[in-house]
mmCIF file of C-alpha atoms in Angstrom:
data_model
loop_
_atom_site.group_PDB
_atom_site.id
_atom_site.type_symbol
_atom_site.label_atom_id
_atom_site.label_comp_id
_atom_site.label_asym_id
_atom_site.label_seq_id
_atom_site.Cartn_x
_atom_site.Cartn_y
_atom_site.Cartn_z
ATOM 1 C CA MET A 44 -0.837 -22.265 -30.164
ATOM 2 C CA ALA A 45 1.749 -24.402 -28.668
ATOM 3 C CA GLN A 46 1.529 -25.117 -24.821
ATOM 4 C CA HIS A 47 4.230 -24.684 -22.391
ATOM 5 C CA SER A 48 4.716 -27.126 -19.397
ATOM 6 C CA PRO A 49 6.405 -25.428 -16.250
ATOM 7 C CA ALA A 50 9.228 -27.014 -17.296
ATOM 8 C CA THR A 51 9.906 -25.279 -20.468
ATOM 9 C CA PRO A 52 11.762 -21.923 -20.754
ATOM 10 C CA ALA A 53 8.617 -20.322 -21.255
ATOM 11 C CA GLY A 54 6.911 -21.887 -18.196
ATOM 12 C CA TRP A 55 10.374 -20.771 -16.148
ATOM 13 C CA THR A 56 10.134 -17.197 -17.385
ATOM 14 C CA GLY A 57 6.485 -16.633 -16.357
ATOM 15 C CA ARG A 58 7.180 -18.247 -12.998
ATOM 16 C CA PHE A 59 10.117 -16.060 -12.627
ATOM 17 C CA LEU A 60 8.218 -12.832 -13.697
ATOM 18 C CA GLY A 61 5.566 -13.866 -11.056
ATOM 19 C CA SER A 62 7.802 -14.114 -8.473
ATOM 20 C CA GLU A 63 9.874 -12.042 -5.978
ATOM 21 C CA GLY A 64 12.756 -13.013 -7.986
ATOM 22 C CA PHE A 65 11.961 -10.368 -10.709
ATOM 23 C CA ALA A 66 11.555 -7.639 -8.251
ATOM 24 C CA VAL A 67 14.866 -8.510 -6.543
ATOM 25 C CA GLY A 68 16.434 -8.195 -9.929
ATOM 26 C CA LEU A 69 15.164 -4.686 -10.268
ATOM 27 C CA CYS A 70 16.239 -3.668 -7.039
ATOM 28 C CA LEU A 71 19.862 -4.934 -7.912
ATOM 29 C CA MET A 72 19.767 -2.930 -11.131
ATOM 30 C CA ALA A 73 18.241 0.220 -9.729
ATOM 31 C CA PHE A 74 21.262 -0.134 -6.879
ATOM 32 C CA GLY A 75 24.006 -1.052 -9.509
ATOM 33 C CA ALA A 76 22.900 2.133 -11.712
ATOM 34 C CA PHE A 77 22.680 4.577 -9.070
ATOM 35 C CA ALA A 78 25.424 3.914 -6.779
ATOM 36 C CA PRO A 79 28.303 5.196 -9.229
ATOM 37 C CA VAL A 80 26.358 8.396 -10.311
ATOM 38 C CA ALA A 81 24.210 9.498 -7.815
ATOM 39 C CA PRO A 82 25.923 11.663 -5.193
ATOM 40 C CA GLY A 83 25.609 10.198 -1.775
ATOM 41 C CA PHE A 84 23.651 7.497 -2.754
ATOM 42 C CA VAL A 85 25.527 4.514 -0.777
ATOM 43 C CA SER A 86 25.938 6.686 2.383
ATOM 44 C CA THR A 87 24.577 5.484 5.381
ATOM 45 C CA GLY A 88 22.255 8.232 5.959
ATOM 46 C CA ASN A 89 20.644 8.312 2.706
ATOM 47 C CA LEU A 90 20.121 4.295 2.786
ATOM 48 C CA GLU A 91 18.576 4.383 6.166
ATOM 49 C CA ASN A 92 16.671 7.167 4.661
ATOM 50 C CA ILE A 93 15.398 5.105 1.731
ATOM 51 C CA VAL A 94 14.336 2.441 4.430
ATOM 52 C CA LEU A 95 12.222 4.948 6.622
ATOM 53 C CA ALA A 96 10.800 6.569 3.527
ATOM 54 C CA SER A 97 9.477 3.079 2.112
ATOM 55 C CA LEU A 98 7.477 2.169 5.108
ATOM 56 C CA PRO A 99 4.384 3.895 4.565
ATOM 57 C CA LEU A 100 4.492 2.893 1.160
ATOM 58 C CA LEU A 101 4.956 -0.803 2.143
ATOM 59 C CA LEU A 102 1.929 -0.750 4.556
ATOM 60 C CA LEU A 103 -0.269 0.639 1.388
ATOM 61 C CA ALA A 104 1.315 -1.707 -0.777
ATOM 62 C CA VAL A 105 0.833 -4.947 1.420
ATOM 63 C CA GLY A 106 -3.087 -3.943 2.227
ATOM 64 C CA GLN A 107 -3.287 -3.610 -1.475
ATOM 65 C CA THR A 108 -1.804 -6.813 -2.287
ATOM 66 C CA VAL A 109 -4.336 -8.605 -0.127
ATOM 67 C CA VAL A 110 -7.117 -7.018 -2.213
ATOM 68 C CA LEU A 111 -5.633 -7.758 -5.418
ATOM 69 C CA ILE A 112 -5.330 -11.441 -4.492
ATOM 70 C CA ALA A 113 -8.835 -11.444 -3.764
ATOM 71 C CA GLY A 114 -9.454 -10.300 -7.151
ATOM 72 C CA GLY A 115 -10.294 -6.699 -6.045
ATOM 73 C CA ILE A 116 -8.740 -3.312 -6.247
ATOM 74 C CA ASP A 117 -8.678 -0.323 -3.540
ATOM 75 C CA LEU A 118 -7.997 3.221 -5.102
ATOM 76 C CA SER A 119 -9.162 4.702 -1.832
ATOM 77 C CA VAL A 120 -6.136 3.923 0.294
ATOM 78 C CA THR A 121 -4.295 7.483 -0.546
ATOM 79 C CA ALA A 122 -7.786 9.338 0.722
ATOM 80 C CA ILE A 123 -7.880 6.976 3.978
ATOM 81 C CA VAL A 124 -4.407 8.189 4.605
ATOM 82 C CA GLY A 125 -5.430 11.911 4.434
ATOM 83 C CA VAL A 126 -8.947 11.578 6.225
ATOM 84 C CA VAL A 127 -7.389 9.304 8.967
ATOM 85 C CA SER A 128 -4.593 11.832 9.446
ATOM 86 C CA ILE A 129 -7.034 14.795 10.027
ATOM 87 C CA LEU A 130 -9.575 12.680 12.472
ATOM 88 C CA GLY A 131 -6.649 11.561 14.574
ATOM 89 C CA SER A 132 -4.897 15.407 14.713
ATOM 90 C CA TRP A 133 -8.415 16.274 15.223
ATOM 91 C CA VAL A 134 -8.431 14.500 18.678
ATOM 92 C CA MET A 135 -4.883 14.886 19.840
ATOM 93 C CA SER A 136 -3.815 18.371 18.371
ATOM 94 C CA ALA A 137 -2.739 20.708 21.141
ATOM 95 C CA GLU A 138 -4.302 23.544 19.263
ATOM 96 C CA HIS A 139 -7.249 22.204 18.096
ATOM 97 C CA GLY A 140 -8.005 18.578 20.005
ATOM 98 C CA TRP A 141 -10.665 17.387 21.573
ATOM 99 C CA LEU A 142 -8.285 15.795 24.181
ATOM 100 C CA ALA A 143 -5.619 18.548 23.900
ATOM 101 C CA GLY A 144 -3.056 18.322 26.569
ATOM 102 C CA HIS A 145 -4.637 14.789 27.828
ATOM 103 C CA ALA A 146 -2.295 12.109 28.682
ATOM 104 C CA ALA A 147 -4.617 9.700 26.670
ATOM 105 C CA ALA A 148 -4.696 11.876 23.661
ATOM 106 C CA ALA A 149 -2.270 9.935 21.625
ATOM 107 C CA PRO A 150 -3.510 6.324 22.189
ATOM 108 C CA VAL A 151 -6.986 7.552 21.759
ATOM 109 C CA ALA A 152 -6.145 9.174 18.512
ATOM 110 C CA GLY A 153 -4.162 6.144 17.230
ATOM 111 C CA PHE A 154 -7.519 3.915 18.128
ATOM 112 C CA VAL A 155 -9.657 6.579 16.110
ATOM 113 C CA MET A 156 -7.251 6.352 13.185
ATOM 114 C CA LEU A 157 -7.388 2.745 13.069
ATOM 115 C CA GLY A 158 -11.089 2.502 13.376
ATOM 116 C CA ALA A 159 -11.794 5.051 10.770
ATOM 117 C CA GLY A 160 -9.447 2.876 8.412
ATOM 118 C CA ALA A 161 -11.442 -0.050 9.035
ATOM 119 C CA LEU A 162 -14.639 1.542 8.912
ATOM 120 C CA VAL A 163 -13.977 2.938 5.226
ATOM 121 C CA GLY A 164 -12.586 -0.296 4.268
ATOM 122 C CA LEU A 165 -16.042 -2.165 5.604
ATOM 123 C CA PHE A 166 -17.964 0.539 3.566
ATOM 124 C CA ASN A 167 -15.927 -0.447 0.468
ATOM 125 C CA GLY A 168 -16.440 -4.045 1.147
ATOM 126 C CA THR A 169 -19.895 -3.942 1.668
ATOM 127 C CA CYS A 170 -20.819 -1.975 -1.513
ATOM 128 C CA ILE A 171 -18.428 -4.266 -3.569
ATOM 129 C CA ALA A 172 -19.413 -7.661 -1.948
ATOM 130 C CA GLY A 173 -23.031 -6.857 -0.418
ATOM 131 C CA LEU A 174 -24.432 -5.003 -3.299
ATOM 132 C CA ARG A 175 -22.017 -6.437 -6.024
ATOM 133 C CA MET A 176 -21.085 -3.129 -7.413
ATOM 134 C CA PRO A 177 -17.663 -2.833 -9.307
ATOM 135 C CA ALA A 178 -14.669 -2.508 -7.309
ATOM 136 C CA PHE A 179 -13.083 0.053 -9.314
ATOM 137 C CA MET A 180 -16.119 2.251 -9.259
ATOM 138 C CA VAL A 181 -16.746 1.954 -5.517
ATOM 139 C CA THR A 182 -13.398 2.602 -4.544
ATOM 140 C CA LEU A 183 -12.838 5.639 -6.916
ATOM 141 C CA THR A 184 -15.795 7.161 -5.485
ATOM 142 C CA SER A 185 -14.475 6.579 -2.107
ATOM 143 C CA MET A 186 -11.164 8.383 -2.963
ATOM 144 C CA MET A 187 -13.191 11.431 -4.416
ATOM 145 C CA PHE A 188 -15.390 11.336 -1.248
ATOM 146 C CA PHE A 189 -13.095 10.747 1.615
ATOM 147 C CA GLY A 190 -10.434 13.024 -0.109
ATOM 148 C CA GLY A 191 -12.784 15.864 -0.157
ATOM 149 C CA LEU A 192 -14.049 14.869 3.407
ATOM 150 C CA ALA A 193 -10.476 15.317 4.753
ATOM 151 C CA VAL A 194 -10.241 18.747 3.311
ATOM 152 C CA TRP A 195 -13.507 20.009 4.459
ATOM 153 C CA LEU A 196 -12.772 18.603 7.998
ATOM 154 C CA ALA A 197 -9.464 20.118 8.281
ATOM 155 C CA GLN A 198 -10.930 23.559 6.923
ATOM 156 C CA ARG A 199 -13.641 23.302 9.647
ATOM 157 C CA VAL A 200 -11.351 22.619 12.545
ATOM 158 C CA ALA A 201 -8.305 24.400 11.720
ATOM 159 C CA GLY A 202 -9.087 26.797 8.776
ATOM 160 C CA THR A 203 -6.549 24.987 6.976
ATOM 161 C CA GLU A 204 -5.494 21.623 5.474
ATOM 162 C CA THR A 205 -2.857 21.058 8.272
ATOM 163 C CA LEU A 206 -3.014 20.656 11.867
ATOM 164 C CA HIS A 207 0.021 21.164 14.118
ATOM 165 C CA GLN A 208 1.011 20.676 17.792
ATOM 166 C CA LEU A 209 0.853 16.745 17.808
ATOM 167 C CA PRO A 210 1.886 15.330 21.033
ATOM 168 C CA ASP A 211 5.232 14.013 21.726
ATOM 169 C CA ALA A 212 3.951 10.513 22.428
ATOM 170 C CA PHE A 213 2.741 10.464 19.010
ATOM 171 C CA VAL A 214 5.273 11.786 16.810
ATOM 172 C CA ALA A 215 7.706 9.423 18.347
ATOM 173 C CA TRP A 216 6.552 6.972 15.909
ATOM 174 C CA GLY A 217 8.313 9.525 13.333
ATOM 175 C CA ARG A 218 11.246 10.609 15.326
ATOM 176 C CA TYR A 219 12.811 6.992 16.573
ATOM 177 C CA PRO A 220 13.492 5.063 13.587
ATOM 178 C CA ALA A 221 13.020 1.610 15.442
ATOM 179 C CA LEU A 222 9.487 2.461 16.172
ATOM 180 C CA ALA A 223 8.364 2.924 12.788
ATOM 181 C CA PHE A 224 10.347 -0.141 11.553
ATOM 182 C CA GLY A 225 9.076 -2.420 14.185
ATOM 183 C CA MET A 226 5.612 -1.369 13.331
ATOM 184 C CA ALA A 227 6.026 -2.033 9.834
ATOM 185 C CA PHE A 228 7.840 -5.114 10.162
ATOM 186 C CA ALA A 229 5.162 -6.590 12.525
ATOM 187 C CA ALA A 230 2.257 -5.481 10.412
ATOM 188 C CA THR A 231 3.950 -7.104 7.172
ATOM 189 C CA LEU A 232 4.854 -10.438 8.905
ATOM 190 C CA LEU A 233 1.225 -10.722 10.001
ATOM 191 C CA ALA A 234 0.065 -10.346 6.641
ATOM 192 C CA HIS A 235 2.660 -12.839 5.311
ATOM 193 C CA LEU A 236 1.456 -15.286 7.864
ATOM 194 C CA LEU A 237 -2.152 -14.776 7.238
ATOM 195 C CA LEU A 238 -1.970 -15.444 3.497
ATOM 196 C CA LYS A 239 0.790 -18.295 3.796
ATOM 197 C CA ARG A 240 -0.292 -20.101 7.182
ATOM 198 C CA THR A 241 -4.258 -19.527 7.498
ATOM 199 C CA LEU A 242 -7.490 -20.786 6.154
ATOM 200 C CA PRO A 243 -8.555 -17.180 5.581
ATOM 201 C CA GLY A 244 -5.432 -16.832 3.515
ATOM 202 C CA ARG A 245 -6.343 -19.883 1.284
ATOM 203 C CA TRP A 246 -9.667 -18.426 0.830
ATOM 204 C CA LEU A 247 -8.425 -15.126 -0.488
ATOM 205 C CA TYR A 248 -6.385 -16.870 -3.176
ATOM 206 C CA ALA A 249 -9.458 -18.920 -4.028
ATOM 207 C CA LEU A 250 -11.588 -16.293 -4.326
ATOM 208 C CA GLY A 251 -9.393 -14.316 -6.795
ATOM 209 C CA ALA A 252 -8.727 -17.468 -8.930
ATOM 210 C CA SER A 253 -12.287 -17.986 -9.428
ATOM 211 C CA PRO A 254 -15.173 -16.596 -7.350
ATOM 212 C CA ARG A 255 -17.754 -19.204 -8.642
ATOM 213 C CA VAL A 256 -15.425 -22.032 -7.921
ATOM 214 C CA ALA A 257 -14.649 -20.333 -4.519
ATOM 215 C CA ARG A 258 -18.525 -20.039 -3.718
ATOM 216 C CA ILE A 259 -19.159 -23.896 -4.609
ATOM 217 C CA SER A 260 -16.146 -25.104 -2.502
ATOM 218 C CA GLY A 261 -17.854 -23.497 0.456
ATOM 219 C CA VAL A 262 -15.712 -20.325 0.961
ATOM 220 C CA PRO A 263 -17.678 -17.488 2.322
ATOM 221 C CA VAL A 264 -17.314 -15.203 -0.530
ATOM 222 C CA GLY A 265 -18.951 -12.047 0.632
ATOM 223 C CA GLY A 266 -17.191 -12.051 3.920
ATOM 224 C CA VAL A 267 -13.710 -12.862 2.868
ATOM 225 C CA LEU A 268 -13.742 -10.109 0.239
ATOM 226 C CA THR A 269 -15.185 -7.349 2.797
ATOM 227 C CA ALA A 270 -12.435 -8.501 5.225
ATOM 228 C CA ALA A 271 -10.041 -7.809 2.535
ATOM 229 C CA TYR A 272 -11.053 -4.234 2.275
ATOM 230 C CA VAL A 273 -10.993 -3.893 5.985
ATOM 231 C CA PHE A 274 -7.648 -5.159 5.923
ATOM 232 C CA SER A 275 -6.504 -2.843 3.345
ATOM 233 C CA GLY A 276 -7.951 0.189 5.306
ATOM 234 C CA MET A 277 -6.336 -0.707 8.396
ATOM 235 C CA PHE A 278 -3.113 -0.715 6.884
ATOM 236 C CA ALA A 279 -3.875 2.496 5.150
ATOM 237 C CA ALA A 280 -4.400 4.026 8.914
ATOM 238 C CA LEU A 281 -1.160 2.520 10.018
ATOM 239 C CA ALA A 282 0.716 4.317 6.896
ATOM 240 C CA SER A 283 -1.099 7.700 8.040
ATOM 241 C CA ILE A 284 0.073 7.048 11.747
ATOM 242 C CA LEU A 285 3.555 6.737 10.245
ATOM 243 C CA ILE A 286 3.096 9.871 7.812
ATOM 244 C CA THR A 287 1.664 11.952 10.503
ATOM 245 C CA ALA A 288 4.120 11.382 12.958
ATOM 246 C CA ARG A 289 7.159 11.727 10.851
ATOM 247 C CA LEU A 290 5.953 15.052 9.459
ATOM 248 C CA GLU A 291 4.581 16.320 12.990
ATOM 249 C CA THR A 292 1.371 17.440 10.968
ATOM 250 C CA GLY A 293 -2.166 16.182 10.199
ATOM 251 C CA SER A 294 -3.016 16.865 6.725
ATOM 252 C CA ALA A 295 -5.603 16.075 4.136
ATOM 253 C CA THR A 296 -2.738 15.740 1.423
ATOM 254 C CA HIS A 297 -0.702 13.145 3.159
ATOM 255 C CA GLY A 298 -0.312 10.142 0.831
ATOM 256 C CA ARG A 299 -2.134 11.767 -2.113
ATOM 257 C CA ALA A 300 0.784 11.224 -4.363
ATOM 258 C CA LEU A 301 1.243 7.438 -3.413
ATOM 259 C CA LEU A 302 -1.478 5.550 -5.362
ATOM 260 C CA LEU A 303 0.730 5.055 -8.549
ATOM 261 C CA ASP A 304 3.352 3.459 -6.266
ATOM 262 C CA VAL A 305 1.398 1.243 -4.125
ATOM 263 C CA ILE A 306 -0.459 -0.418 -7.074
ATOM 264 C CA GLY A 307 2.851 -0.552 -9.072
ATOM 265 C CA ALA A 308 4.849 -1.972 -5.971
ATOM 266 C CA ALA A 309 2.428 -4.748 -5.549
ATOM 267 C CA VAL A 310 2.507 -5.923 -9.258
ATOM 268 C CA LEU A 311 6.242 -5.427 -9.522
ATOM 269 C CA GLY A 312 6.265 -7.846 -6.980
ATOM 270 C CA GLY A 313 4.394 -10.409 -8.799
ATOM 271 C CA THR A 314 0.888 -9.784 -7.430
ATOM 272 C CA SER A 315 -1.600 -10.233 -10.101
ATOM 273 C CA LEU A 316 -4.080 -7.505 -11.389
ATOM 274 C CA MET A 317 -6.409 -10.411 -12.172
ATOM 275 C CA GLY A 318 -6.143 -12.074 -8.880
ATOM 276 C CA GLY A 319 -5.297 -15.009 -7.139
ATOM 277 C CA ARG A 320 -1.677 -14.684 -7.302
ATOM 278 C CA GLY A 321 0.604 -12.709 -5.098
ATOM 279 C CA ARG A 322 3.266 -12.658 -2.224
ATOM 280 C CA VAL A 323 3.984 -10.238 0.463
ATOM 281 C CA LEU A 324 7.589 -10.849 -0.096
ATOM 282 C CA GLY A 325 7.488 -9.905 -3.620
ATOM 283 C CA THR A 326 5.729 -6.577 -2.405
ATOM 284 C CA VAL A 327 8.171 -5.643 -0.117
ATOM 285 C CA PHE A 328 11.008 -5.707 -2.802
ATOM 286 C CA GLY A 329 8.522 -3.896 -5.265
ATOM 287 C CA VAL A 330 8.373 -1.219 -2.644
ATOM 288 C CA PHE A 331 11.917 -1.109 -2.310
ATOM 289 C CA PHE A 332 12.781 -0.975 -5.830
ATOM 290 C CA LEU A 333 10.265 2.175 -6.280
ATOM 291 C CA THR A 334 11.800 3.888 -3.383
ATOM 292 C CA LEU A 335 15.452 3.409 -4.838
ATOM 293 C CA LEU A 336 14.353 4.723 -7.944
ATOM 294 C CA SER A 337 12.726 7.751 -6.425
ATOM 295 C CA ASN A 338 15.754 8.320 -4.126
ATOM 296 C CA GLY A 339 18.222 7.963 -6.914
ATOM 297 C CA LEU A 340 16.693 10.457 -9.392
ATOM 298 C CA ASN A 341 15.938 12.714 -6.922
ATOM 299 C CA LEU A 342 19.751 12.864 -6.058
ATOM 300 C CA LEU A 343 20.308 13.280 -9.708
ATOM 301 C CA ASN A 344 18.160 16.416 -9.690
ATOM 302 C CA VAL A 345 15.687 15.077 -11.931
ATOM 303 C CA SER A 346 12.481 16.978 -12.174
ATOM 304 C CA ASP A 347 9.278 15.388 -10.357
ATOM 305 C CA PHE A 348 7.487 15.168 -14.056
ATOM 306 C CA LEU A 349 10.218 12.936 -15.188
ATOM 307 C CA THR A 350 10.542 10.825 -12.113
ATOM 308 C CA THR A 351 6.736 10.153 -12.530
ATOM 309 C CA LEU A 352 7.210 9.483 -16.133
ATOM 310 C CA VAL A 353 9.673 6.932 -15.304
ATOM 311 C CA LYS A 354 7.843 5.239 -12.751
ATOM 312 C CA GLY A 355 4.936 5.296 -14.555
ATOM 313 C CA ALA A 356 6.920 3.761 -17.757
ATOM 314 C CA VAL A 357 8.264 0.988 -15.458
ATOM 315 C CA ILE A 358 4.766 0.123 -13.931
ATOM 316 C CA LEU A 359 3.134 -0.023 -17.312
ATOM 317 C CA VAL A 360 5.790 -2.695 -18.552
ATOM 318 C CA ALA A 361 5.011 -4.548 -15.289
ATOM 319 C CA ALA A 362 1.153 -4.669 -15.918
ATOM 320 C CA VAL A 363 1.908 -5.870 -19.584
ATOM 321 C CA LEU A 364 4.105 -8.640 -18.155
ATOM 322 C CA ASP A 365 1.392 -9.414 -15.624
ATOM 323 C CA VAL A 366 -1.064 -10.019 -18.451
ATOM 324 C CA TRP A 367 1.791 -12.103 -20.454
ATOM 325 C CA ARG A 368 2.531 -14.325 -17.698
ATOM 326 C CA THR A 369 -0.928 -15.011 -16.493
ATOM 327 C CA ARG A 370 -1.706 -16.080 -20.061
ATOM 328 C CA GLY A 371 1.690 -18.211 -20.094
ATOM 329 C CA LEU A 372 0.652 -19.809 -16.799
ATOM 330 C CA ARG A 373 -2.841 -20.589 -17.916
ATOM 331 C CA ALA A 374 -1.336 -22.091 -21.253
ATOM 332 C CA ALA A 375 1.025 -24.132 -19.230
#
């Protein structure tokens, strides 16, 4: 088989498919396709709605990007959203909360939510890095367990899957777009700087590219991998804060349908399912593309079933391209 240097068309194609340029192209194609045919697609209100709707997915996908770069995968992030939402609401709900009506209810709930996300991530990372269990099995089991735990907790506290009457100081994160955008932007920028400007960021790429070589090179493999899952858990908690605040209810079902989009956005943005490659900026455009796609199809009154089918097909193609570009770059 002929080998291709990076200067050849095959090398260029592989690099393009592995960069954010591919996701940018998809965004432009989606915008161009929906703008003429979807009613109200280019209106200011709809474009603002697209941006706001993309923020929780962005946080989840950025956390997933870090884990994928390290050579892992986190299927539990949507369950973390649900259980964190219930725990936070359990603290601050005026109807069922431990601190109902207290001035500190919202900030304490925020810390509880972030802490719970970090603890689930720590559990996943410890099992995977410390016990050397398969990431797929650990996080799939976590998704089932914590998803069920969220439902049980909600039923135990409120007798239903949702908790209401959250304090105004908390729901402000959903009522004021600038607050939600500021949180998501700051967290995304932090992840970008972590990966591109810090030694732990370089360790993550080295670990994903080859755990054996990384270990020989002195990378603290176990600690770095565990930290990646803690990072993912905390970003899932941030996403839960935005979803819970925007809907003004704590629910065990928040985020349940986002798993396909979370992994798909990262892959569409150039993050490899095989580890060692990915960029936060690419994930941003991957998220934006999927949000554009969902919004446009919704405005065209396409059913949820067909929307899921279309997104699944797009993500499947992206996964196939990931395999192709990985082989092409290795051959180069």
